Amino acid sequence: MPDHQYLLTLKHILDGLGRKGGLEDNLNGLLATMARELGYVRCFLAITDTEDEDLKLSLSYSPSKADSVSYAPGRGVVGQVFENGETVVVQRISDNPNFLNLAFGRTEEEMARLSFICTPIVSHSRGKPEVVGVLSADLVMLPKDELEGHRSFLEAVASAIAHQVAILQEELAVQKHLLNQGMAGLPEAQPPKNFVASSKAMRLVLRQARQVSPSRATVLLRGESGTGKELLAEAIHAGSPRAERPLIKLNCAALPAELVESELFGHQKGAFTGAYQNKRGLFEVAHQGTLFLDEIGELSLDAQAKVLRAIQEKEITRVGGEMPIAVDVRLICATHQPLEDRIAQGKFREDLYYRINVFPVFIPSLRERREDILPLAEFFLEEFSSEYDKHIRRISTPAIELLSMYHWPGNVRELQNCVERAVLVCEEEVIRTYHLPPTLQTAESSSTEISLSFGEAVGKFEQELLVDALKKSRGNMLQAARDLRVSYRIVNYKVKKYGIDVKRFVNSKSRKR
């Protein structure tokens, strides 16, 4: 097999993993691509079960149907790879007594003419190497030296997909948990389209949302302002049996204390000055749906007592009214304050705290999940470029570095505002450092020290501009000079100064949206 075929197949695989769509679908596509382009008879992916620590056959591409099987550590070829973390190459399957032939019911004739390669999928997401699955292929029997090429290819693919397999492993564990809890078949909490969660911390948050969504348990979302508590509340409601009923929201800090009770519980005509007619409160409006109380720590003690009664008795009384009104409401609360401190200060009722703290979910700040910064920035870039009819393709590397170093006191909301501003002021196809707010460009605000001298920073910026121009002109330095509005001599000098290989841009295409 020529080397370029392996590289071409690997490129197709990586392109497929980058497509939008479900993770499982993308991995299934990977197996099909390998089989089609390299002539594999079958490929399969077995993933570690986090509870019983066996391997479960999860995905396969095969002419024969795969049976649902488990592989115990050390048993058979697959179990050996799982236990030892080392690739095994079997030149002829029928010659290997350890081959158990569990999943696909291969005939004796097949096993006599097939080779088999199995390689571990090792994840480093928890700080140490961990086998999260194995990737295997059946192929028409080949000489040992040719099998080594396939071995190296499969090891490269296993390394490339380790992160995706670790995510799928977590998703399968959640599904198993829901099944054990009798929650299978209910709608899952799907994150809203603008809820980006790439980091492990946020995947855990979404997993908790999926666990609690099908129930009617009260949820307390905790985290700094701007972390996405309201979006998560929407996700929990959308994944609940009440999804077709209303989700009503109230920011308890946005109204004066004297108006909050009327807003929550309604009032009767004449209850106070200005009460010219009866008004339903939000508990009534949210009947059989979900009520989201943001910043619940800001409620007055009187309002807290009435919310507690509504939770306990499932009924409310309007301000100025006498008749209790039955309400069926699922409550989701949120706060950025340490409620335990407010209890100690006498500003929050302890009995209400225990009522709303049934299922707490802590949303980490953006500086604690920096893996989410770039995906969020790219999402907002696409969103605002479309909204303002701009043709901005990407964020430059120096700008990405600034975004990544900044400590984001306003969290995701601040990042969203930052990208929106950058899109508004940008007149190019790339967001650069000077399009970002000044607060991101000072070492003091980002709690970091400047690692580059002024001359180095200027040089880095020059290289970036020059590479972009050469990409656009496909390596034509004269055209690049025209685009940059400088002389050819200067471009030629800078290319040599920075050691830029112009030839690699000759066949490149400038992507435009």
Coordinates of C-alpha atoms in Angstrom, one line a residue:
M1 CA 0.0 0.0 0.0
P2 CA 1.6 3.3 -1.0
D3 CA 2.2 5.8 1.8
H4 CA 0.2 8.6 0.0
Q5 CA -2.9 6.3 0.2
Y6 CA -2.6 6.1 4.0
L7 CA -2.2 9.9 4.2
L8 CA -5.1 10.6 1.9
T9 CA -7.4 8.3 3.9
L10 CA -6.2 9.9 7.2
K11 CA -7.1 13.3 5.7
H12 CA -10.6 12.1 4.7
I13 CA -11.0 10.7 8.2
L14 CA -10.0 13.9 9.9
D15 CA -12.2 15.9 7.6
G16 CA -15.1 13.6 8.5
L17 CA -14.6 14.1 12.2
G18 CA -14.7 17.9 11.8
R19 CA -18.2 17.8 10.2
K20 CA -21.3 18.9 12.0
G21 CA -23.4 16.0 13.3
G22 CA -23.5 13.4 16.0
L23 CA -20.3 12.0 17.4
E24 CA -21.5 8.5 16.9
D25 CA -22.4 9.2 13.2
N26 CA -18.9 10.7 12.6
L27 CA -17.1 7.7 14.1
N28 CA -19.3 5.3 12.1
G29 CA -18.3 7.3 9.0
L30 CA -14.7 6.9 10.0
L31 CA -15.0 3.1 10.0
A32 CA -16.7 3.1 6.6
T33 CA -14.0 5.4 5.1
M34 CA -11.2 3.0 6.3
A35 CA -13.0 0.0 4.9
R36 CA -13.7 1.7 1.6
E37 CA -10.4 3.3 0.9
L38 CA -8.0 0.7 2.3
G39 CA -10.0 -2.4 1.5
Y40 CA -10.7 -3.6 5.0
V41 CA -13.2 -6.4 5.3
R42 CA -14.5 -5.1 8.6
C43 CA -13.6 -2.5 11.2
F44 CA -14.9 -2.2 14.7
L45 CA -14.6 0.1 17.7
A46 CA -15.0 -1.3 21.3
I47 CA -15.3 1.2 24.1
T48 CA -14.6 0.6 27.8
D49 CA -17.6 0.4 30.1
T50 CA -16.7 2.7 33.1
E51 CA -18.8 0.6 35.5
D52 CA -17.7 -3.0 35.0
E53 CA -14.4 -2.1 33.1
D54 CA -15.1 -4.5 30.2
L55 CA -15.0 -3.5 26.6
K56 CA -18.3 -3.3 24.8
L57 CA -18.6 -3.6 21.0
S58 CA -20.1 -0.2 20.2
L59 CA -19.6 0.6 16.5
S60 CA -18.8 -1.6 13.5
Y61 CA -18.6 -1.7 9.8
S62 CA -18.9 -5.3 8.5
P63 CA -20.7 -7.4 5.8
S64 CA -22.0 -9.6 8.7
K65 CA -24.1 -8.3 11.6
A66 CA -22.2 -7.7 14.8
D67 CA -23.4 -9.4 18.0
S68 CA -23.6 -7.5 21.2
V69 CA -20.5 -8.8 23.1
S70 CA -18.1 -7.8 25.9
Y71 CA -14.4 -8.3 26.0
A72 CA -12.8 -9.0 29.5
P73 CA -9.3 -7.7 30.1
G74 CA -6.7 -10.2 29.1
R75 CA -9.1 -12.6 27.3
G76 CA -8.6 -13.1 23.6
V77 CA -6.6 -10.8 21.4
V78 CA -8.8 -7.8 22.0
G79 CA -8.7 -8.3 25.7
Q80 CA -4.9 -8.5 25.6
V81 CA -4.7 -5.2 23.7
F82 CA -7.1 -3.7 26.2
E83 CA -5.1 -4.9 29.2
N84 CA -1.5 -4.3 27.9
G85 CA -2.2 -1.2 25.9
E86 CA -0.1 -2.5 23.0
T87 CA -1.0 -3.2 19.3
V88 CA -1.3 -6.8 18.2
V89 CA -0.9 -7.9 14.6
V90 CA -2.2 -11.4 13.6
Q91 CA -1.0 -12.4 10.1
R92 CA -3.5 -15.3 9.8
I93 CA -6.4 -15.4 12.2
S94 CA -6.8 -19.2 12.1
D95 CA -3.2 -19.6 13.3
N96 CA -3.7 -17.6 16.6
P97 CA -5.3 -19.8 19.4
N98 CA -6.1 -16.6 21.4
F99 CA -8.5 -15.3 18.8
L100 CA -12.0 -15.8 20.2
N101 CA -14.1 -14.8 17.2
L102 CA -16.9 -13.5 19.5
A103 CA -18.6 -10.7 17.5
F104 CA -19.0 -11.5 13.8
G105 CA -19.3 -15.3 13.5
R106 CA -16.4 -15.5 11.0
T107 CA -16.3 -18.9 9.2
E108 CA -13.2 -21.2 9.3
E109 CA -12.6 -20.3 5.6
E110 CA -12.7 -16.5 6.4
M111 CA -10.3 -16.9 9.4
A112 CA -7.8 -18.8 7.1
R113 CA -7.6 -16.0 4.6
L114 CA -7.8 -12.9 6.9
S115 CA -5.3 -10.9 8.9
F116 CA -6.3 -9.0 12.0
I117 CA -4.9 -5.8 13.6
C118 CA -6.0 -4.4 17.0
T119 CA -4.7 -1.2 18.5
P120 CA -5.5 0.5 21.8
I121 CA -7.2 3.9 22.0
V122 CA -5.5 5.8 24.7
S123 CA -6.8 9.1 26.2
H124 CA -4.8 11.5 28.3
S125 CA -7.8 13.7 29.3
R126 CA -7.4 12.8 33.0
G127 CA -3.7 13.6 33.2
K128 CA -2.5 10.1 32.7
P129 CA -2.8 7.5 29.9
E130 CA -5.9 5.5 30.0
V131 CA -7.2 2.9 27.5
V132 CA -10.7 4.0 26.6
G133 CA -11.2 1.5 23.8
V134 CA -9.7 -0.5 20.9
L135 CA -9.8 -0.1 17.1
S136 CA -9.6 -3.2 15.0
A137 CA -9.6 -4.2 11.4
D138 CA -10.0 -7.5 9.4
L139 CA -8.1 -7.4 6.1
V140 CA -7.1 -9.8 3.4
M141 CA -4.0 -11.7 4.5
L142 CA -0.8 -9.8 3.7
P143 CA 3.0 -10.3 4.3
K144 CA 4.3 -9.1 7.6
D145 CA 6.1 -6.1 6.2
E146 CA 2.9 -4.8 4.5
L147 CA 0.9 -5.4 7.7
E148 CA 3.3 -3.0 9.5
G149 CA 2.1 -0.1 7.3
H150 CA -1.5 -0.8 8.2
R151 CA -0.5 -1.1 11.9
S152 CA 1.1 2.4 11.8
F153 CA -2.0 3.8 10.1
L154 CA -4.4 2.3 12.6
E155 CA -2.3 3.6 15.5
A156 CA -2.4 7.1 14.0
V157 CA -6.2 6.9 13.6
A158 CA -6.5 5.6 17.2
S159 CA -4.5 8.6 18.5
A160 CA -6.5 11.0 16.4
I161 CA -9.9 9.8 17.7
A162 CA -8.9 9.3 21.4
H163 CA -10.6 12.5 22.5
Q164 CA -13.9 11.7 20.6
V165 CA -14.0 8.2 22.0
A166 CA -13.5 9.5 25.6
I167 CA -16.5 11.8 25.0
L168 CA -18.6 8.9 23.6
Q169 CA -17.6 6.8 26.6
E170 CA -19.1 9.4 28.9
E171 CA -22.2 9.6 26.8
L172 CA -22.7 5.9 26.9
A173 CA -22.2 5.9 30.7
V174 CA -24.9 8.5 31.1
Q175 CA -27.3 6.5 28.9
K176 CA -26.7 3.4 31.0
H177 CA -27.3 5.4 34.2
L178 CA -30.6 6.8 32.8
L179 CA -31.7 3.3 31.8
N180 CA -30.9 2.0 35.3
Q181 CA -33.0 4.8 36.8
G182 CA -35.9 4.0 34.6
M183 CA -35.5 7.3 32.6
A184 CA -34.8 5.8 29.2
G185 CA -37.1 6.9 26.4
L186 CA -37.7 10.4 27.9
P187 CA -36.3 13.4 25.9
E188 CA -32.7 14.3 26.7
A189 CA -31.7 17.8 27.6
Q190 CA -30.2 19.1 24.4
P191 CA -28.0 22.2 24.8
P192 CA -29.4 25.2 23.0
K193 CA -27.7 26.0 19.7
N194 CA -25.6 28.7 21.4
F195 CA -24.6 26.5 24.3
V196 CA -21.0 25.5 23.4
A197 CA -19.5 22.9 25.7
S198 CA -16.1 21.5 24.6
S199 CA -14.4 21.2 28.0
K200 CA -14.7 18.2 30.3
A201 CA -16.1 20.5 33.1
M202 CA -19.0 21.6 30.9
R203 CA -19.7 18.1 29.5
L204 CA -20.2 17.1 33.2
V205 CA -22.6 20.0 33.6
L206 CA -24.6 18.8 30.6
R207 CA -24.6 15.3 31.9
Q208 CA -26.1 16.5 35.2
A209 CA -28.7 18.4 33.2
R210 CA -29.6 15.2 31.3
Q211 CA -29.9 13.3 34.6
V212 CA -32.3 15.8 36.3
S213 CA -34.3 16.9 33.3
P214 CA -36.9 14.0 33.2
S215 CA -37.8 14.5 36.9
R216 CA -39.7 17.3 38.6
A217 CA -36.9 17.9 41.1
T218 CA -36.1 21.5 42.0
V219 CA -32.7 22.5 40.5
L220 CA -30.3 25.1 41.9
L221 CA -27.9 26.5 39.3
R222 CA -24.8 28.1 40.8
G223 CA -22.0 30.0 39.2
E224 CA -20.7 33.5 38.4
S225 CA -22.7 36.0 36.4
G226 CA -22.5 35.3 32.7
T227 CA -21.6 31.6 32.8
G228 CA -24.9 30.5 31.1
K229 CA -27.2 29.6 33.9
E230 CA -30.3 30.8 32.0
L231 CA -29.3 28.8 28.9
L232 CA -28.9 25.7 31.1
A233 CA -32.3 26.2 32.6
E234 CA -33.7 26.3 29.1
A235 CA -31.9 23.0 28.3
I236 CA -33.3 21.3 31.4
H237 CA -36.8 22.5 30.6
A238 CA -36.5 21.4 27.0
G239 CA -35.5 17.9 28.1
S240 CA -38.3 17.5 30.6
P241 CA -41.9 16.1 30.2
R242 CA -43.0 19.7 30.6
A243 CA -41.2 20.9 27.4
E244 CA -44.4 21.7 25.6
R245 CA -45.6 23.9 28.5
P246 CA -44.3 27.4 29.2
L247 CA -40.9 28.2 30.7
I248 CA -41.4 31.5 32.7
K249 CA -38.4 33.5 33.8
L250 CA -37.9 36.2 36.5
N251 CA -34.7 37.9 37.5
C252 CA -35.4 38.6 41.1
A253 CA -32.7 41.3 41.2
A254 CA -34.3 43.3 38.4
L255 CA -37.4 44.4 40.3
P256 CA -37.9 46.4 43.5
A257 CA -38.7 44.2 46.6
E258 CA -42.2 45.6 46.8
L259 CA -43.1 44.5 43.3
V260 CA -41.5 41.0 43.3
E261 CA -44.4 39.5 45.3
S262 CA -47.0 40.9 43.0
E263 CA -45.0 39.6 40.0
L264 CA -44.7 36.1 41.4
F265 CA -48.0 35.6 43.1
G266 CA -50.3 38.1 41.3
H267 CA -52.7 40.6 43.0
Q268 CA -56.4 41.3 43.4
K269 CA -58.0 44.5 42.2
G270 CA -57.6 47.2 44.8
A271 CA -54.9 45.4 46.8
F272 CA -52.7 48.5 46.6
T273 CA -52.5 51.8 44.8
G274 CA -52.4 51.2 41.1
A275 CA -53.9 47.7 41.3
Y276 CA -56.8 48.6 38.9
Q277 CA -57.6 45.0 37.9
N278 CA -56.8 41.4 38.9
K279 CA -53.4 40.1 37.8
R280 CA -52.1 36.5 37.5
G281 CA -48.7 35.9 39.0
L282 CA -45.9 34.0 37.3
F283 CA -46.6 30.9 39.4
E284 CA -50.1 30.8 37.8
V285 CA -48.7 31.6 34.3
A286 CA -46.2 28.7 34.7
H287 CA -48.8 26.2 35.8
Q288 CA -47.9 22.7 34.5
G289 CA -44.6 24.2 33.2
T290 CA -41.4 25.5 34.6
L291 CA -40.6 28.7 36.6
F292 CA -37.0 29.9 36.5
L293 CA -36.1 32.3 39.3
D294 CA -32.7 33.9 38.5
E295 CA -30.8 35.5 41.4
I296 CA -33.1 34.0 44.0
G297 CA -30.7 35.2 46.7
E298 CA -32.1 38.7 46.1
L299 CA -35.6 37.9 47.3
S300 CA -36.9 39.6 50.4
L301 CA -37.5 37.4 53.4
D302 CA -41.3 37.8 53.0
A303 CA -41.2 36.7 49.4
Q304 CA -39.0 33.8 50.4
A305 CA -41.6 32.6 52.9
K306 CA -44.3 32.7 50.2
V307 CA -42.1 30.8 47.7
L308 CA -41.4 28.2 50.4
R309 CA -45.2 27.8 50.9
A310 CA -45.8 27.5 47.2
I311 CA -43.2 24.7 47.0
Q312 CA -44.5 22.9 50.1
E313 CA -48.3 23.3 49.6
K314 CA -48.3 23.6 45.8
E315 CA -50.6 26.6 46.1
I316 CA -50.3 30.4 46.2
T317 CA -52.4 33.3 47.4
R318 CA -52.5 36.6 45.4
V319 CA -51.5 39.8 47.1
G320 CA -54.7 41.2 48.6
G321 CA -56.5 37.9 48.0
E322 CA -57.9 35.3 50.4
M323 CA -58.5 32.2 48.3
P324 CA -55.6 29.8 47.7
I325 CA -54.9 28.9 44.1
A326 CA -53.4 25.5 43.3
V327 CA -50.3 25.5 41.1
D328 CA -48.2 22.7 39.5
V329 CA -44.8 24.2 38.8
R330 CA -41.3 22.8 38.4
L331 CA -38.9 25.2 39.9
I332 CA -35.4 26.0 38.6
C333 CA -33.4 28.6 40.7
A334 CA -30.1 30.3 40.0
T335 CA -27.7 32.4 42.0
H336 CA -24.2 33.8 41.8
Q337 CA -24.1 34.4 45.6
P338 CA -22.9 32.0 48.3
L339 CA -26.3 31.3 49.9
E340 CA -24.7 29.7 52.9
D341 CA -23.2 33.1 53.8
R342 CA -26.5 34.8 53.4
I343 CA -28.1 32.2 55.7
A344 CA -25.4 33.0 58.3
Q345 CA -26.2 36.7 57.8
G346 CA -29.9 36.1 58.3
K347 CA -30.7 37.2 54.8
F348 CA -31.8 33.9 53.4
R349 CA -34.1 31.3 54.9
E350 CA -32.4 28.0 55.7
D351 CA -35.6 26.0 55.2
L352 CA -36.0 27.5 51.7
Y353 CA -32.3 26.7 50.9
Y354 CA -32.9 23.0 51.6
R355 CA -36.0 23.0 49.5
I356 CA -34.3 24.5 46.4
N357 CA -31.0 22.7 46.8
V358 CA -32.4 19.3 45.9
F359 CA -30.2 19.0 42.8
P360 CA -27.4 21.6 42.7
V361 CA -25.4 22.2 39.5
F362 CA -22.2 24.2 39.6
I363 CA -21.3 26.0 36.4
P364 CA -17.5 26.8 36.3
S365 CA -16.3 30.2 35.3
L366 CA -14.8 30.7 31.8
R367 CA -11.3 31.0 33.2
E368 CA -11.7 27.5 34.8
R369 CA -12.6 26.0 31.4
R370 CA -10.3 27.7 28.9
E371 CA -10.8 24.9 26.4
D372 CA -14.2 26.5 25.7
I373 CA -12.9 30.0 24.9
L374 CA -11.9 29.4 21.3
P375 CA -15.0 27.3 20.3
L376 CA -17.2 30.0 21.9
A377 CA -15.3 32.8 20.2
E378 CA -15.6 31.0 16.8
F379 CA -19.3 30.4 17.4
F380 CA -20.0 34.1 18.2
L381 CA -17.8 35.1 15.2
E382 CA -20.0 33.1 12.9
E383 CA -23.2 34.4 14.5
F384 CA -22.3 38.1 14.4
S385 CA -20.7 37.9 11.0
S386 CA -24.0 36.7 9.6
E387 CA -26.0 39.2 11.6
Y388 CA -24.0 42.2 10.5
D389 CA -23.4 40.8 7.0
K390 CA -19.6 40.7 7.4
H391 CA -17.3 38.2 5.6
I392 CA -14.9 37.5 8.4
R393 CA -13.2 34.1 8.0
R394 CA -11.3 33.5 11.2
I395 CA -9.5 34.9 14.3
S396 CA -5.8 35.4 14.0
T397 CA -3.4 33.5 16.2
P398 CA -2.2 36.5 18.2
A399 CA -5.8 37.4 18.9
I400 CA -6.6 33.9 20.0
E401 CA -3.7 34.1 22.4
L402 CA -5.1 37.3 23.9
L403 CA -8.5 35.7 24.3
S404 CA -7.0 32.7 25.9
M405 CA -4.9 34.6 28.4
Y406 CA -7.6 37.0 29.6
H407 CA -9.3 36.2 32.9
W408 CA -12.9 36.9 31.7
P409 CA -14.5 38.4 34.9
G410 CA -17.8 38.7 32.9
N411 CA -17.5 35.1 31.6
V412 CA -19.3 34.0 28.5
R413 CA -21.4 37.1 28.3
E414 CA -18.3 39.3 28.3
L415 CA -16.7 37.1 25.6
Q416 CA -19.8 37.4 23.5
N417 CA -19.8 41.2 23.8
C418 CA -16.1 41.3 23.0
V419 CA -16.5 39.3 19.8
E420 CA -19.5 41.4 18.7
R421 CA -17.5 44.5 19.1
A422 CA -14.6 43.0 17.1
V423 CA -16.9 42.1 14.3
L424 CA -18.4 45.6 14.2
V425 CA -15.0 47.3 13.9
C426 CA -13.3 44.8 11.7
E427 CA -13.0 45.8 8.0
E428 CA -10.9 42.8 7.0
E429 CA -11.4 39.0 6.7
V430 CA -9.6 38.3 9.9
I431 CA -10.1 39.4 13.5
R432 CA -6.8 40.8 14.7
T433 CA -5.5 41.9 18.1
Y434 CA -6.3 45.6 17.4
H435 CA -10.0 44.7 16.9
L436 CA -10.3 43.5 20.5
P437 CA -11.1 45.8 23.4
P438 CA -8.2 47.6 25.0
T439 CA -8.9 45.7 28.3
L440 CA -7.7 42.5 26.7
Q441 CA -4.5 44.1 25.4
T442 CA -2.9 45.0 28.8
A443 CA -1.0 42.7 31.0
E444 CA -2.6 44.1 34.1
S445 CA -6.2 43.3 33.0
S446 CA -5.4 39.8 31.8
S447 CA -3.4 38.9 35.0
T448 CA -0.5 37.8 32.7
E449 CA 2.9 39.1 31.8
I450 CA 3.8 40.1 28.3
S451 CA 6.0 37.4 27.0
L452 CA 7.1 39.2 23.8
S453 CA 9.2 42.3 23.3
F454 CA 7.7 45.1 21.2
G455 CA 10.0 44.2 18.3
E456 CA 9.0 40.5 18.6
A457 CA 5.3 41.4 18.7
V458 CA 5.6 43.6 15.6
G459 CA 7.5 40.8 13.8
K460 CA 4.8 38.3 14.6
F461 CA 2.1 40.6 13.3
E462 CA 4.1 41.2 10.1
Q463 CA 4.5 37.5 9.5
E464 CA 0.7 37.0 10.0
L465 CA -0.1 39.7 7.4
L466 CA 2.4 38.4 5.0
V467 CA 1.2 34.8 5.2
D468 CA -2.4 35.9 4.7
A469 CA -1.5 37.9 1.6
L470 CA 0.6 35.0 0.2
K471 CA -2.3 32.6 0.8
K472 CA -4.7 34.9 -1.0
S473 CA -2.4 35.4 -3.9
R474 CA -1.4 31.7 -4.0
G475 CA 2.3 32.4 -3.5
N476 CA 2.5 35.3 -6.0
M477 CA 4.7 37.8 -4.2
L478 CA 4.0 40.6 -6.7
Q479 CA 0.3 40.3 -6.1
A480 CA 0.9 40.0 -2.4
A481 CA 2.9 43.3 -2.5
R482 CA 0.0 45.0 -4.3
D483 CA -2.5 43.7 -1.7
L484 CA -0.3 45.0 1.1
R485 CA 0.4 48.2 -0.7
V486 CA 4.2 47.9 -0.4
S487 CA 6.9 47.3 -2.9
Y488 CA 7.9 43.8 -4.1
R489 CA 11.4 44.4 -2.7
I490 CA 10.0 44.7 0.9
V491 CA 7.9 41.6 0.5
N492 CA 10.8 39.7 -0.8
Y493 CA 13.0 40.9 2.1
K494 CA 10.4 40.0 4.7
V495 CA 9.9 36.5 3.2
K496 CA 13.6 35.9 3.5
K497 CA 13.8 37.5 7.0
Y498 CA 11.1 35.3 8.4
G499 CA 12.0 32.1 6.4
I500 CA 8.6 31.8 4.8
D501 CA 8.3 29.0 2.2
V502 CA 6.4 30.7 -0.6
K503 CA 6.1 27.4 -2.6
R504 CA 3.6 26.0 -0.1
F505 CA 1.1 28.6 -1.0
V506 CA 1.2 28.1 -4.8
N507 CA -1.6 25.5 -4.8
S508 CA -3.5 26.9 -1.8
K509 CA -7.0 28.3 -2.0
S510 CA -8.2 31.3 -0.2
R511 CA -11.4 30.3 1.7
K512 CA -14.2 32.7 1.6
R513 CA -17.7 32.4 3.1

